[in-house]
Tab-separated table of C-alpha atoms in Angstrom:
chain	number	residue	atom	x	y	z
A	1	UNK	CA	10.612	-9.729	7.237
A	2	UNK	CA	7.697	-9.061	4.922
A	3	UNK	CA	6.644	-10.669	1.483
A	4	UNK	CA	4.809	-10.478	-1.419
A	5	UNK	CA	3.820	-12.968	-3.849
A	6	UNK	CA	2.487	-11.681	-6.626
A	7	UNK	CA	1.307	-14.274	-9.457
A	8	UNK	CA	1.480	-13.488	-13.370
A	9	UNK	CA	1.003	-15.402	-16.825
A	10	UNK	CA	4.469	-16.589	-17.372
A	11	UNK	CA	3.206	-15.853	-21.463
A	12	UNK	CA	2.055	-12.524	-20.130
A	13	UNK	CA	4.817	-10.358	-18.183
A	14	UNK	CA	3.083	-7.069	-18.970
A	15	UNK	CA	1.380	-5.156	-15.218
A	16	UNK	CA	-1.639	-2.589	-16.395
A	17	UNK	CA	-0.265	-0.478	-13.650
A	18	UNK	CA	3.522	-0.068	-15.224
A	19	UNK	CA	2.592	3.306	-16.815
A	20	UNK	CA	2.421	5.233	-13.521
A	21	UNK	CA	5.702	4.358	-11.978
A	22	UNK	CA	7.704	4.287	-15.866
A	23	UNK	CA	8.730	7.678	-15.822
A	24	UNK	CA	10.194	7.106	-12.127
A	25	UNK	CA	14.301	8.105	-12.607
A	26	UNK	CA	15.353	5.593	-10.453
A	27	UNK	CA	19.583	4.769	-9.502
A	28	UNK	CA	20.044	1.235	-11.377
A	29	UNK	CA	23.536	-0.680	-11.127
A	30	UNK	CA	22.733	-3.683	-13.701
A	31	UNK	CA	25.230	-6.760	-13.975
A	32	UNK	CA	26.549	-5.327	-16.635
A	33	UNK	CA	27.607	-1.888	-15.096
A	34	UNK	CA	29.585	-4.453	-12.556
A	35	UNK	CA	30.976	-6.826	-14.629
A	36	UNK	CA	32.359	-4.048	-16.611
A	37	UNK	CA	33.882	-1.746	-13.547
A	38	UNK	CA	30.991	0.977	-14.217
A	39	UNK	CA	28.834	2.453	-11.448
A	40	UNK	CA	25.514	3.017	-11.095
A	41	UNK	CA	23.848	5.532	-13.367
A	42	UNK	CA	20.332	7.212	-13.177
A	43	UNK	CA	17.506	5.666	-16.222
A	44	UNK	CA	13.834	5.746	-16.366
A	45	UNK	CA	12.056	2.655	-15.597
A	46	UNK	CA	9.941	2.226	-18.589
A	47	UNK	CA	13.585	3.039	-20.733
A	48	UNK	CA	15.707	0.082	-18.630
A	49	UNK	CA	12.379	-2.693	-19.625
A	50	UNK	CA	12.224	-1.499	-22.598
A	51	UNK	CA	16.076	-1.965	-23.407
A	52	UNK	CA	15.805	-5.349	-21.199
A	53	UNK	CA	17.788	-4.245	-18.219
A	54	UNK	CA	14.975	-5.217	-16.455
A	55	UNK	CA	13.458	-8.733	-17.275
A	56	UNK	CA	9.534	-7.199	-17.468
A	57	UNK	CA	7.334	-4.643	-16.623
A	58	UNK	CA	5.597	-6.735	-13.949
A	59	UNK	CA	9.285	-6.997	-12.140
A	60	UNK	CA	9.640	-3.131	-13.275
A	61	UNK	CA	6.512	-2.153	-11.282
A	62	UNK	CA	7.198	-4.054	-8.342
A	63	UNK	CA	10.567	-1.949	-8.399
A	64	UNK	CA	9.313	1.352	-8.911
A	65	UNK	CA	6.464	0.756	-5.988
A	66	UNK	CA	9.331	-0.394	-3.811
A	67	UNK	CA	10.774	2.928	-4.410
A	68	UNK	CA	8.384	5.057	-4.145
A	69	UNK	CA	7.551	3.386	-0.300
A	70	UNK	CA	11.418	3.342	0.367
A	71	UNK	CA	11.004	7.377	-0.505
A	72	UNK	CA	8.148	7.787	1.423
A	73	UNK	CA	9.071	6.340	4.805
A	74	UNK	CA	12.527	8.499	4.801
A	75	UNK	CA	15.035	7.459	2.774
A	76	UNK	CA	17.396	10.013	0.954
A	77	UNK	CA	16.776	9.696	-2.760
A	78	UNK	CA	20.580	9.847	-3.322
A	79	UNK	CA	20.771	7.256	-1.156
A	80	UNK	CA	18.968	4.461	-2.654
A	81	UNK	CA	20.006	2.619	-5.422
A	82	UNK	CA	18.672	-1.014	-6.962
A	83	UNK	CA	21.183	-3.760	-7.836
A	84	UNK	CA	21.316	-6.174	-10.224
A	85	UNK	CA	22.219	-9.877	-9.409
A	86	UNK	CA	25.124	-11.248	-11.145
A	87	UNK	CA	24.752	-14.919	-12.677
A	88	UNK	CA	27.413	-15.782	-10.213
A	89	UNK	CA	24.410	-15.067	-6.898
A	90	UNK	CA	21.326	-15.664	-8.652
A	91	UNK	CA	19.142	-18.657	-8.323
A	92	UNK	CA	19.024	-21.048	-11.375
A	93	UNK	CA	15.799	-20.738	-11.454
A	94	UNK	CA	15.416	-17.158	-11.117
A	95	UNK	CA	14.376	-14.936	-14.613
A	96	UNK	CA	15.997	-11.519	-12.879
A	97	UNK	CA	16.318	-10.216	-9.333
A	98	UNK	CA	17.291	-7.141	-7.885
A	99	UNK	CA	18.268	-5.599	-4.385
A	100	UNK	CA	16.643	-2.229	-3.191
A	101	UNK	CA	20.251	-1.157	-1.514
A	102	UNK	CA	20.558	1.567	0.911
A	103	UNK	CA	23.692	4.072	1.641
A	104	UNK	CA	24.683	3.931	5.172
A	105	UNK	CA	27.550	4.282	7.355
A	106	UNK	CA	28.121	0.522	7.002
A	107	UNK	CA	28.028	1.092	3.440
A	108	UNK	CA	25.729	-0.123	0.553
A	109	UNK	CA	23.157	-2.262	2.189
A	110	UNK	CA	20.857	-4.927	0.815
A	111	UNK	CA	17.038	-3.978	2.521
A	112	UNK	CA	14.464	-5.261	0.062
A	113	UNK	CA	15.152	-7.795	-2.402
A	114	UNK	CA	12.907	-8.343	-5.356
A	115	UNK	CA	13.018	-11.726	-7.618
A	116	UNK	CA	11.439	-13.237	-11.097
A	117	UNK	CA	11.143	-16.636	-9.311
A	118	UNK	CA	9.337	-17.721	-12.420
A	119	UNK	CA	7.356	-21.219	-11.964
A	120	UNK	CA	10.011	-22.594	-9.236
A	121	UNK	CA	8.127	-22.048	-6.001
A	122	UNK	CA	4.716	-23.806	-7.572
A	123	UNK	CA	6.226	-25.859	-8.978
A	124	UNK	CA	7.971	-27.543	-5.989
A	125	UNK	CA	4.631	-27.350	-3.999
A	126	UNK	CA	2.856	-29.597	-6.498
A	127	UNK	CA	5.387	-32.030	-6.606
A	128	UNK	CA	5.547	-31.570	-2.533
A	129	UNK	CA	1.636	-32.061	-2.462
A	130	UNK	CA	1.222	-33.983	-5.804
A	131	UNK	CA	-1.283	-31.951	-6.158
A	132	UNK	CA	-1.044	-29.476	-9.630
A	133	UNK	CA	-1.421	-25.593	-8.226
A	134	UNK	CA	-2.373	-24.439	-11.971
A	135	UNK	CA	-4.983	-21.441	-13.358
A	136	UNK	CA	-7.085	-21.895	-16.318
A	137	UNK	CA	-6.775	-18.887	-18.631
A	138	UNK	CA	-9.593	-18.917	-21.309
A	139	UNK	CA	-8.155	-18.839	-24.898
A	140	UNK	CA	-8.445	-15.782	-26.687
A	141	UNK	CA	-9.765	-18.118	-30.039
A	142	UNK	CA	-11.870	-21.118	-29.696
A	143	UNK	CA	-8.724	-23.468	-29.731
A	144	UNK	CA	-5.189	-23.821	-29.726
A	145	UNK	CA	-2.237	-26.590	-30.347
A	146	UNK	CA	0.264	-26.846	-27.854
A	147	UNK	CA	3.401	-29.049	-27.360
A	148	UNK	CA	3.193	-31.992	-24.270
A	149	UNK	CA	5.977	-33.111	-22.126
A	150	UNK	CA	5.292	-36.028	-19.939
A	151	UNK	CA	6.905	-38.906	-18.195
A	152	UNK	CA	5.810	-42.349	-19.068
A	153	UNK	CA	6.511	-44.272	-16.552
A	154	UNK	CA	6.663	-48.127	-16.739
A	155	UNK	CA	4.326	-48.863	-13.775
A	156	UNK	CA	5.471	-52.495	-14.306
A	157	UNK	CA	8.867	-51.998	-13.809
A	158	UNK	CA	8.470	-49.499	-10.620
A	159	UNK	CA	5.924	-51.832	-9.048
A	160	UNK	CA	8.558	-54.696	-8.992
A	161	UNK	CA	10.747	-52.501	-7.953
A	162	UNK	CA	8.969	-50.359	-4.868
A	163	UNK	CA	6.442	-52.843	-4.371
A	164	UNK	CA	3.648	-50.583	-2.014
A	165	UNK	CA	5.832	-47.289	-2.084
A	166	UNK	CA	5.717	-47.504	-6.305
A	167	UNK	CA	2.036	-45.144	-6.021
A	168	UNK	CA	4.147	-42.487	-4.375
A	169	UNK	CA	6.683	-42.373	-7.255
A	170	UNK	CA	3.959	-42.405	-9.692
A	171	UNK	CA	2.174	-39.999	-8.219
A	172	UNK	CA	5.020	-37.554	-8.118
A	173	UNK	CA	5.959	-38.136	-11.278
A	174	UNK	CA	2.344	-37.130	-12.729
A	175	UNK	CA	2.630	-33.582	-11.409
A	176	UNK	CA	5.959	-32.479	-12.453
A	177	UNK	CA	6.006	-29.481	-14.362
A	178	UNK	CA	8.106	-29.204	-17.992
A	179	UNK	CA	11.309	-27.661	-17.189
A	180	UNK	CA	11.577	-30.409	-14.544
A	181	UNK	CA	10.684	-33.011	-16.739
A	182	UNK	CA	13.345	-31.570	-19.393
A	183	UNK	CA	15.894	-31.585	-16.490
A	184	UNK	CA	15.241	-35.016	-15.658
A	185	UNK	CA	15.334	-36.197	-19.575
A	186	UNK	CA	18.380	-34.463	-19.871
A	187	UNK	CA	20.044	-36.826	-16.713
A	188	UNK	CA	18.421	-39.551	-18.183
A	189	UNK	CA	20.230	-39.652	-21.719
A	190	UNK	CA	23.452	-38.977	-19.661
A	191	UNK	CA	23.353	-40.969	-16.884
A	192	UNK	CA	20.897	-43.731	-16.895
A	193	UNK	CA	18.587	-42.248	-14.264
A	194	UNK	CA	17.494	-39.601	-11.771
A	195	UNK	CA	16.748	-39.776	-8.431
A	196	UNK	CA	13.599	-37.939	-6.266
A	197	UNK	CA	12.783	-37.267	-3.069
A	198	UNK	CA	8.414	-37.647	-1.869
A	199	UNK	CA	7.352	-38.209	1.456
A	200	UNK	CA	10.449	-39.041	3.254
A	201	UNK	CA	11.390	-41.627	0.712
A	202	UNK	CA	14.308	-41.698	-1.919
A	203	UNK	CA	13.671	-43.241	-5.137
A	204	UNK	CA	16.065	-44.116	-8.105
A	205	UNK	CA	14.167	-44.317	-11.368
A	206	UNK	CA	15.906	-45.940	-14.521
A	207	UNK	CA	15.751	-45.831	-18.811
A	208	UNK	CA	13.602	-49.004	-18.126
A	209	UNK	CA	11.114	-47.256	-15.110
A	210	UNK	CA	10.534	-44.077	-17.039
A	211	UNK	CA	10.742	-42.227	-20.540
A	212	UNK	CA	9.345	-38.993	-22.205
A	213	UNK	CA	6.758	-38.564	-23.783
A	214	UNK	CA	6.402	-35.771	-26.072
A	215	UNK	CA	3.435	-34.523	-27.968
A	216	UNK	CA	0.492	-32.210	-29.031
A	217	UNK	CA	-2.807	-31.108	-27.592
A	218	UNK	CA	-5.662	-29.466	-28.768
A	219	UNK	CA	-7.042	-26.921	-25.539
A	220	UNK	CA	-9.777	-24.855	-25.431
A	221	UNK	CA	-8.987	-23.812	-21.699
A	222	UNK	CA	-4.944	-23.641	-21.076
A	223	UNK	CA	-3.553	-24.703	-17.840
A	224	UNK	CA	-0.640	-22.419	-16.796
A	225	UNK	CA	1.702	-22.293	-13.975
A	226	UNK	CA	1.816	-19.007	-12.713
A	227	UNK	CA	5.464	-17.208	-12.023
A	228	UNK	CA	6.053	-16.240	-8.989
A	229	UNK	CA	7.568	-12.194	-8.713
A	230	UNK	CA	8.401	-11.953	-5.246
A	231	UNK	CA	9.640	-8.341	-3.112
A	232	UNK	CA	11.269	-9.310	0.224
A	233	UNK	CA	11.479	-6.725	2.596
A	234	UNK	CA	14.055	-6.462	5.664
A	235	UNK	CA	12.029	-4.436	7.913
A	236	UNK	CA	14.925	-3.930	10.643
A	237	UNK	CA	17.293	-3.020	7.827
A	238	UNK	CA	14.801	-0.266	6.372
A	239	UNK	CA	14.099	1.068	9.719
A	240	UNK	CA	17.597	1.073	10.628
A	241	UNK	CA	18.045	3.621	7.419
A	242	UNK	CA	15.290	5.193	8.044
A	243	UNK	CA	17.331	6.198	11.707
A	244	UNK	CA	20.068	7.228	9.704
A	245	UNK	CA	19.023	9.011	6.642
A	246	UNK	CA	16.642	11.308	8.983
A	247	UNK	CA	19.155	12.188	11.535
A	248	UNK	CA	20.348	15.704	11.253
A	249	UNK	CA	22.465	18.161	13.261
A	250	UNK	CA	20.915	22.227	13.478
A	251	UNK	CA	23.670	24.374	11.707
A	252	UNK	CA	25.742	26.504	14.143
A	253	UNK	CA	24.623	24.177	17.026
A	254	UNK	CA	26.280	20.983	17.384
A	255	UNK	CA	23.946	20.203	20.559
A	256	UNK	CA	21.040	20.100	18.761
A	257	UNK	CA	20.335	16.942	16.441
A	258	UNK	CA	16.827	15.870	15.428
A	259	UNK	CA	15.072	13.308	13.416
A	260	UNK	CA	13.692	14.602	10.569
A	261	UNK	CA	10.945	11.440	9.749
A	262	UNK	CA	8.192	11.644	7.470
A	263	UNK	CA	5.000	13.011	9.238
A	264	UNK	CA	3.178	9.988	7.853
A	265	UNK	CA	5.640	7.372	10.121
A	266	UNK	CA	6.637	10.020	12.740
A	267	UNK	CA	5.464	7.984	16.373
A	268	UNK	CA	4.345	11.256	17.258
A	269	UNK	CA	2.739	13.963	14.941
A	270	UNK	CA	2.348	16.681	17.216
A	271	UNK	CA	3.762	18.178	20.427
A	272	UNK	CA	1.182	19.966	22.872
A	273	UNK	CA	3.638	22.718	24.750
A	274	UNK	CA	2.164	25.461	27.123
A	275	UNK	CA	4.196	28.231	27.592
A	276	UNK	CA	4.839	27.125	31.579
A	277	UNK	CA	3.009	25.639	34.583
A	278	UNK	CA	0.649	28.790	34.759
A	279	UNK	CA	-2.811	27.108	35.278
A	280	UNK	CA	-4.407	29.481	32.834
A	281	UNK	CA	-3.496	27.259	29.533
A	282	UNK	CA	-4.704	23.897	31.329
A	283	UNK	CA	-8.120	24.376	29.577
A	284	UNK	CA	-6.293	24.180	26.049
A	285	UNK	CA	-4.247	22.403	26.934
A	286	UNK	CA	-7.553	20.000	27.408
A	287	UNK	CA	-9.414	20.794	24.493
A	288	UNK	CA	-6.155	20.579	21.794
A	289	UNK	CA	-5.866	17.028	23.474
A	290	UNK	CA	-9.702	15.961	23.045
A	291	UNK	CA	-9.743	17.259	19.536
A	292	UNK	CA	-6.452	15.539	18.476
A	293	UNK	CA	-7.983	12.322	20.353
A	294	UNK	CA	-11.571	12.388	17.963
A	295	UNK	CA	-9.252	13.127	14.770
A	296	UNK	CA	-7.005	10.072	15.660
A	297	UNK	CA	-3.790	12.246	15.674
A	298	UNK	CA	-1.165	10.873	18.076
A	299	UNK	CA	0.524	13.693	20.103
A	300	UNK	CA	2.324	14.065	23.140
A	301	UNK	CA	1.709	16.904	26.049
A	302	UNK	CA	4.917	18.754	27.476
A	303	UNK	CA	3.936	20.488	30.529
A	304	UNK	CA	7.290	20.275	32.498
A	305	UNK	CA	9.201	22.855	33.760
A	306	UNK	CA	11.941	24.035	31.716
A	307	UNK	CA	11.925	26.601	28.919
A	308	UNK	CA	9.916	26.077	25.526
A	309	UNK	CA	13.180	26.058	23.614
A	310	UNK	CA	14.428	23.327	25.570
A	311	UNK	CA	11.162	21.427	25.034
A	312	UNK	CA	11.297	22.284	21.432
A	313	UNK	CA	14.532	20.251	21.084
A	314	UNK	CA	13.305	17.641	23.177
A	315	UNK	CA	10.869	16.786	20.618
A	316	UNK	CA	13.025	17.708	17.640
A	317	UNK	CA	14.935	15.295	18.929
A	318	UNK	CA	12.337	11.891	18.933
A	319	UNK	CA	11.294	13.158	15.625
A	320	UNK	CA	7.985	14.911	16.469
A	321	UNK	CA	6.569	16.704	13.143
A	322	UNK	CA	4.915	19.628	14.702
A	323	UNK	CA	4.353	21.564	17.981
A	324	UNK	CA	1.743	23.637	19.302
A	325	UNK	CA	2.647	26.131	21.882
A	326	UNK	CA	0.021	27.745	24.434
A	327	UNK	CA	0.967	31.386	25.278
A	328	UNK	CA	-0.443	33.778	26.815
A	329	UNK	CA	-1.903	35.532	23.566
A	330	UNK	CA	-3.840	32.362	23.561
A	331	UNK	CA	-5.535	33.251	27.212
A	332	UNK	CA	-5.781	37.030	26.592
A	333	UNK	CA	-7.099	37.292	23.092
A	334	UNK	CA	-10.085	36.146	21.455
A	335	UNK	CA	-10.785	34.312	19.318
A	336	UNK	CA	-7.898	31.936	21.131
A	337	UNK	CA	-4.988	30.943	19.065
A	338	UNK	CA	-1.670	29.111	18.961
A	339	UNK	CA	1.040	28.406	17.430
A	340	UNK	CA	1.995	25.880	14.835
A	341	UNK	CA	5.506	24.725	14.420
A	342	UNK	CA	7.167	22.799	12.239
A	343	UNK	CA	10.175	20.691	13.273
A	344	UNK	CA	12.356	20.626	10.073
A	345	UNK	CA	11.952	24.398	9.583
A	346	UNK	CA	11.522	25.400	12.916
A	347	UNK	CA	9.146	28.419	11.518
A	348	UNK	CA	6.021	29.278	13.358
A	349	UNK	CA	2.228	30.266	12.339
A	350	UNK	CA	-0.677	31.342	14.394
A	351	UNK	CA	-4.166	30.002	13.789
A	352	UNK	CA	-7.222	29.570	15.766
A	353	UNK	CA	-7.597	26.766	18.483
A	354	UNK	CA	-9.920	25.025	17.058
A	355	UNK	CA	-8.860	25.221	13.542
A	356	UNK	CA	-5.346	23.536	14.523
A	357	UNK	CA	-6.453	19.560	15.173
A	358	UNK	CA	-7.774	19.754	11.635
A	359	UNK	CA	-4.544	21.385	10.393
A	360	UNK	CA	-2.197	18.626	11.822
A	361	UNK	CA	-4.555	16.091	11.020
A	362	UNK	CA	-4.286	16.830	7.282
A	363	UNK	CA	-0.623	17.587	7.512
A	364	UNK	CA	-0.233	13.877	9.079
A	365	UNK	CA	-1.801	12.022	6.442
A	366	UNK	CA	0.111	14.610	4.004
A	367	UNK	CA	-2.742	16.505	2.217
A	368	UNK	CA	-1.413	19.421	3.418
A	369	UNK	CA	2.413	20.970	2.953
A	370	UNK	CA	3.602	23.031	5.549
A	371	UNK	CA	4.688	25.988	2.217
A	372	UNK	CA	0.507	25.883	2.099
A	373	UNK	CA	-0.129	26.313	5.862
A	374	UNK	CA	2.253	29.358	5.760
A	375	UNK	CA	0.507	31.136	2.487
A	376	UNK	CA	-2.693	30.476	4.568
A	377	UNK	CA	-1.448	31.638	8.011
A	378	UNK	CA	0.010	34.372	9.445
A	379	UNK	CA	3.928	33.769	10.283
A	380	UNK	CA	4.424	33.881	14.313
A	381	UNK	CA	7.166	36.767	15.279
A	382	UNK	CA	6.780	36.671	18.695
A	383	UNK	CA	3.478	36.885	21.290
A	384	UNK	CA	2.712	40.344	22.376
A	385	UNK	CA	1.509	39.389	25.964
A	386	UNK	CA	4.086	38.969	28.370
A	387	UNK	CA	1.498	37.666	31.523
A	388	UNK	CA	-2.687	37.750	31.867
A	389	UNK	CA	-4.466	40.539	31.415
């Protein structure tokens, strides 16, 4: 499991950042669409906040940067879709939440879930801690009026009535936050009282303990209570997907399956394959390895016996991105070159020795596309020395 907890002006639901994931066409399946037997349909970001599908921008960003990483790491785009929460699922206190959901064999998925927690979490750690977690915003004009909600308690009343536990109840009761103090006023004109839990202890508060107090305030700083927007992320459910959405079977060969993973989360970026055992490509073998080492490329060396499709498949099939195969054109010729293959494609280009760590190095930390390597590169047909010369 990984979080984030991102903090915003509950007065101020607006990210700076919104603008470069709102054109994002993202698969949306709002409460609506499910209370009314629809299914999911395709919108623009910025057009489902700006129509109030989504609550706000700053829970719109969140879900478009959840996308993008979901896309990134390996998921199928026609595979992902976001999910509403109904009222029926969503916490009380919650302004909007949706589920990242992912299409497997199991079925729709849940992997990341991303909530408008608005004030809640805060607001239960004050009146955990009694102490206020608040931010002073500076006011745009000199001054402004704002409405007060307080309790009043009757310190009297709860001191007779608590004796030495009464400065826990007060103490909680000076750090609750207005929708909890609206709550409690509500129970209070119903019932009589409300009850609290601080420290351990359980305390029963009365009309004749407690009241509201309600009333205006001049600031020149404001005190806020951030919201809380909060992505969750399953980490074994996205790399589960990311198993499944990648896994592919060659056309006309049932045999052959592979894992087609993003070079930037491939465990391996590049396989290092001579030709055979013939001691002749050690040396490359040697100085492919040192120069993939200094560039921080992981790679893997397959020297064992066994043809070079075979060991092509072998590391199609744990997802390696690319390979680079040793022949003997590489010994023979000068200036010494390879081959570069890519695993999706399974097409082939010839480049210099030393130019290669650089080329899989950029094509790791996707700079590069393999369609550039080829326009750059000749395309490998086959090597034109059979042994040493």
């Amino acid at each position: 499991m990984a979080e984030i907890e991102h903090f915003v002006d509950p007065n101020e639901k607006v990210h700076p950042k919104f603008s470069n994931v709102a054109d994002l066409e993202i698969m949306l399946f709002s409460s609506q669409a499910q209370t009314s037997g629809q299914s999911a349909q395709m919108m623009r970001l910025g057009d489902a906040v700006e129509q109030g599908v989504i609550n706000n921008s700053v829970l719109g960003y969140f879900i478009g940067r959840i996308y993008l990483y979901l896309i990134k790491v390996g998921l199928s785009k026609d595979k992902v879709r976001f999910r509403q929460h109904m009222e029926n699922e969503m916490a009380h206190y919650a302004c909007d939440c949706w589920d990242a959901e992912s299409k497997t064999s199991y079925g729709w998925i849940e992997i990341v879930g991303c909530a408008d927690r608005s004030c809640y979490d805060l607001s239960c750690h004050s009146r955990a801690t009694k102490v206020p977690l608040v931010a002073e915003k500076m006011l745009k004009d000199s001054y402004k009026t704002v409405n007060v909600i307080q309790f009043e308690p009757n310190k009297s009343a709860i001191g007779m009535a608590y004796k030495k536990d009464a400065k826990l109840a007060l103490e909680y009761l000076a750090v609750c936050d207005d929708c909890y103090i609206s709550d409690q006023e509500k129970l209070l004109s119903e019932t009589g009282e409300f009850s609290f839990e601080t420290d351990g202890k359980t305390f029963k508060l009365t009309k004749d303990m407690v009241s509201v107090k309600r009333f205006q305030k001049t600031l020149h700083v404001e005190e806020i209570i951030p919201n809380v927007i909060e992505p969750s992320f399953g980490i074994g459910r996205i790399m589960y997907s990311i198993y499944e959405h990648s896994f592919h079977i060659r056309e006309g060969d049932e045999q052959r399956t592979y894992f087609s993973f993003p070079t930037i989360v491939a465990p391996y970026k590049c396989s290092i394959l001579p030709l055979s055992q013939n001691q002749d490509f050690v040396p490359f073998i040697h100085q492919l390895a040192e120069a993939m080492t200094r560039n921080g490329v992981s790679y893997k060396v397959d020297d064992a016996s066994g043809s070079i499709g075979r060991r092509y498949a072998r590391s199609d099939e744990i997802g390696v991105a690319f390979g680079i195969t040793i022949d003997f054109d590489t010994v023979n010729k000068t200036p010494h070159t390879a081959t570069l293959r890519d695993r999706d494609s399974m097409r082939q280009i010839r480049a210099e020795i030393t130019e290669l760590p650089d080329i899989v190095q950029h094509l790791a930390s996707d700079t590069l596309k393999w369609a550039d390597v080829e326009s750059k590169y000749p395309i490998f047909e086959g090597q034109e020395s059979s042994k040493k010369e």
